Coordinates of C-alpha atoms in Angstrom, one line a residue:
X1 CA 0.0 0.0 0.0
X2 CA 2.6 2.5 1.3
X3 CA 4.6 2.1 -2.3
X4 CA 1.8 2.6 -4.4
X5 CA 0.2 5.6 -2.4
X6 CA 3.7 6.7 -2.6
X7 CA 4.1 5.7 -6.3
X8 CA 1.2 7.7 -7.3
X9 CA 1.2 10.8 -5.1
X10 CA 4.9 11.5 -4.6
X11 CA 6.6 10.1 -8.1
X12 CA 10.3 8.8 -7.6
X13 CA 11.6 5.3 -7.1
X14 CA 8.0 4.2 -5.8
X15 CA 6.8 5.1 -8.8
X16 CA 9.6 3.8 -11.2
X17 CA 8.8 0.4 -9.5
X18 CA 4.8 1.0 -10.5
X19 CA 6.4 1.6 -13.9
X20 CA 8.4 -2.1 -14.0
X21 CA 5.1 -3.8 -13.2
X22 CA 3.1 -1.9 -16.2
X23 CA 5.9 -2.7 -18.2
X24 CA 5.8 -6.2 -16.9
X25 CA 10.0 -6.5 -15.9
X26 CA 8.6 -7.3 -12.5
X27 CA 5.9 -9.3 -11.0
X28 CA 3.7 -7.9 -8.3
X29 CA 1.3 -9.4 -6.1
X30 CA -2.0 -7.9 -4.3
X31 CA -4.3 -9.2 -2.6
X32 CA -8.3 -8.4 -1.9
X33 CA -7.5 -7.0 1.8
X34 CA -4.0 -5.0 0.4
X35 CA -6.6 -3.6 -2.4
X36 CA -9.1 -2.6 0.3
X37 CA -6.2 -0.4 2.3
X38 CA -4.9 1.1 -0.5
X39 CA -8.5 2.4 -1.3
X40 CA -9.6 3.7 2.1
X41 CA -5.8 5.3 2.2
X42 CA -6.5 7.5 -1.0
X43 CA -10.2 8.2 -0.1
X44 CA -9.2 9.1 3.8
X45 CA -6.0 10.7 3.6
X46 CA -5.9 12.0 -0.4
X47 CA -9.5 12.8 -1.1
X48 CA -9.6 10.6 -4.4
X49 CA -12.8 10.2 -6.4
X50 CA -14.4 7.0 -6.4
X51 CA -13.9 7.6 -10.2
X52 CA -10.2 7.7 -9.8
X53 CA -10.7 4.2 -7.4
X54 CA -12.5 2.5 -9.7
X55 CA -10.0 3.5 -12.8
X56 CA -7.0 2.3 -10.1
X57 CA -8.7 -0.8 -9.7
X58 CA -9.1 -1.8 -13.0
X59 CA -5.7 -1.1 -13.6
X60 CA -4.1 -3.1 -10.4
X61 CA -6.4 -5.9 -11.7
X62 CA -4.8 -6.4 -15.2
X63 CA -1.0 -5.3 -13.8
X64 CA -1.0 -6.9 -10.7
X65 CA -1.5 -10.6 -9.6
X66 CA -4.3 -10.5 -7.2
X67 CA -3.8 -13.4 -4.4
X68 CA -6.0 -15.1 -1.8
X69 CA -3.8 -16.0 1.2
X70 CA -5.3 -19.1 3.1
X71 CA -2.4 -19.1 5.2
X72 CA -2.7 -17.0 9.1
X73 CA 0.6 -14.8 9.8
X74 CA 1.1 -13.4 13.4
X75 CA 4.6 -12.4 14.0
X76 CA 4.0 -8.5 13.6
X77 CA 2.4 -6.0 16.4
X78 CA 0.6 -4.3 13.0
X79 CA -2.4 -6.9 11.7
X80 CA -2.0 -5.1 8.7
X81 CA 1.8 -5.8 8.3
X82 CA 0.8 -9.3 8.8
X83 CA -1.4 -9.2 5.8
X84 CA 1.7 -8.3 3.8
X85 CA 3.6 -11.4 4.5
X86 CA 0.4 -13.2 3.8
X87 CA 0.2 -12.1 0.6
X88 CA 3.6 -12.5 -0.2
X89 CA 3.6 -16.4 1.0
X90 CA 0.4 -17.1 -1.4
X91 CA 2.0 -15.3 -4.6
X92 CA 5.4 -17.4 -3.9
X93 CA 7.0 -14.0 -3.8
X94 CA 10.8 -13.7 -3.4
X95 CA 10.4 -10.1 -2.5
X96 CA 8.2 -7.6 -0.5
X97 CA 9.4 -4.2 -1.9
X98 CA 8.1 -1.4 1.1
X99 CA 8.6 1.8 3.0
X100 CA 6.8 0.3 6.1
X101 CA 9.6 0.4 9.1
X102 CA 8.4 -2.3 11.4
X103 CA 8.1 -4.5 7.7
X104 CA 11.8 -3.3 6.8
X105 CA 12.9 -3.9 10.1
X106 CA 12.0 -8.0 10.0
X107 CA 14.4 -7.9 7.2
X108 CA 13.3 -11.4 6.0
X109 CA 10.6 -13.6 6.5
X110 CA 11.9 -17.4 6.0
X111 CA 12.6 -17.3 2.5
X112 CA 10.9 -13.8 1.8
X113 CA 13.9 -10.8 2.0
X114 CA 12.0 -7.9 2.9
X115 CA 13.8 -4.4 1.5
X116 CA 13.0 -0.9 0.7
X117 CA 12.5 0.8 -2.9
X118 CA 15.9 2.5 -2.7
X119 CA 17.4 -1.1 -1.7
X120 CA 15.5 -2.9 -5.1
X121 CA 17.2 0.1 -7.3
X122 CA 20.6 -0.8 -5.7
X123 CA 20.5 -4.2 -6.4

């Protein structure tokens, strides 16, 4: 969530990493609880238009690969966090690519590494 809001309001690395998904060079994975965050982030904090939601949607739906984790993670004080990893384990990802500190700061979860934009452009 914090990438794309990031991505799309602010520009930069966050969103030259939107622009490798579009493009297809990288894979991402979403999931329907993620999607659900990132749309009551932009409505509360950004004042988007359900309009500009909807078009968003769409969008994430054809770039991203949307995932349904049946697996339970509980290993972070933020539920939300949790959800992450979640996602991550059901779209086999090798990667979770954030700006979330208590995320960055777990560093890897078993075979997931957990790093920062500015980490992905380094390597």
């Amino acid at each position: 969530t914090n990438v794309i809001v990031s991505g799309l309001i602010f520009g930069g690395q966050p969103r030259d990493l939107l622009e490798l998904t579009i493009n297809k060079e990288i894979q991402a994975i979403s999931s329907p609880f993620l999607l659900t965050e990132l749309f009551e982030v932009l409505l509360k904090k950004f004042d988007f238009e359900i309009e500009k939601i909807l078009i968003l949607e769409r969008k994430i739906k054809k770039f991203f690969i949307l995932v349904y984790p049946k697996k339970e993670v509980h290993i972070l004080e933020d539920e939300a966090d949790n959800r992450v990893i979640e996602a991550a384990i059901a779209g086999q990802c090798q990667l979770i690519v954030t700006c979330d500190k208590e995320l960055l700061q777990l560093g890897q979860y078993k075979k997931i590494k957990i790093i920062s934009v500015k980490q992905f452009f380094q390597k």
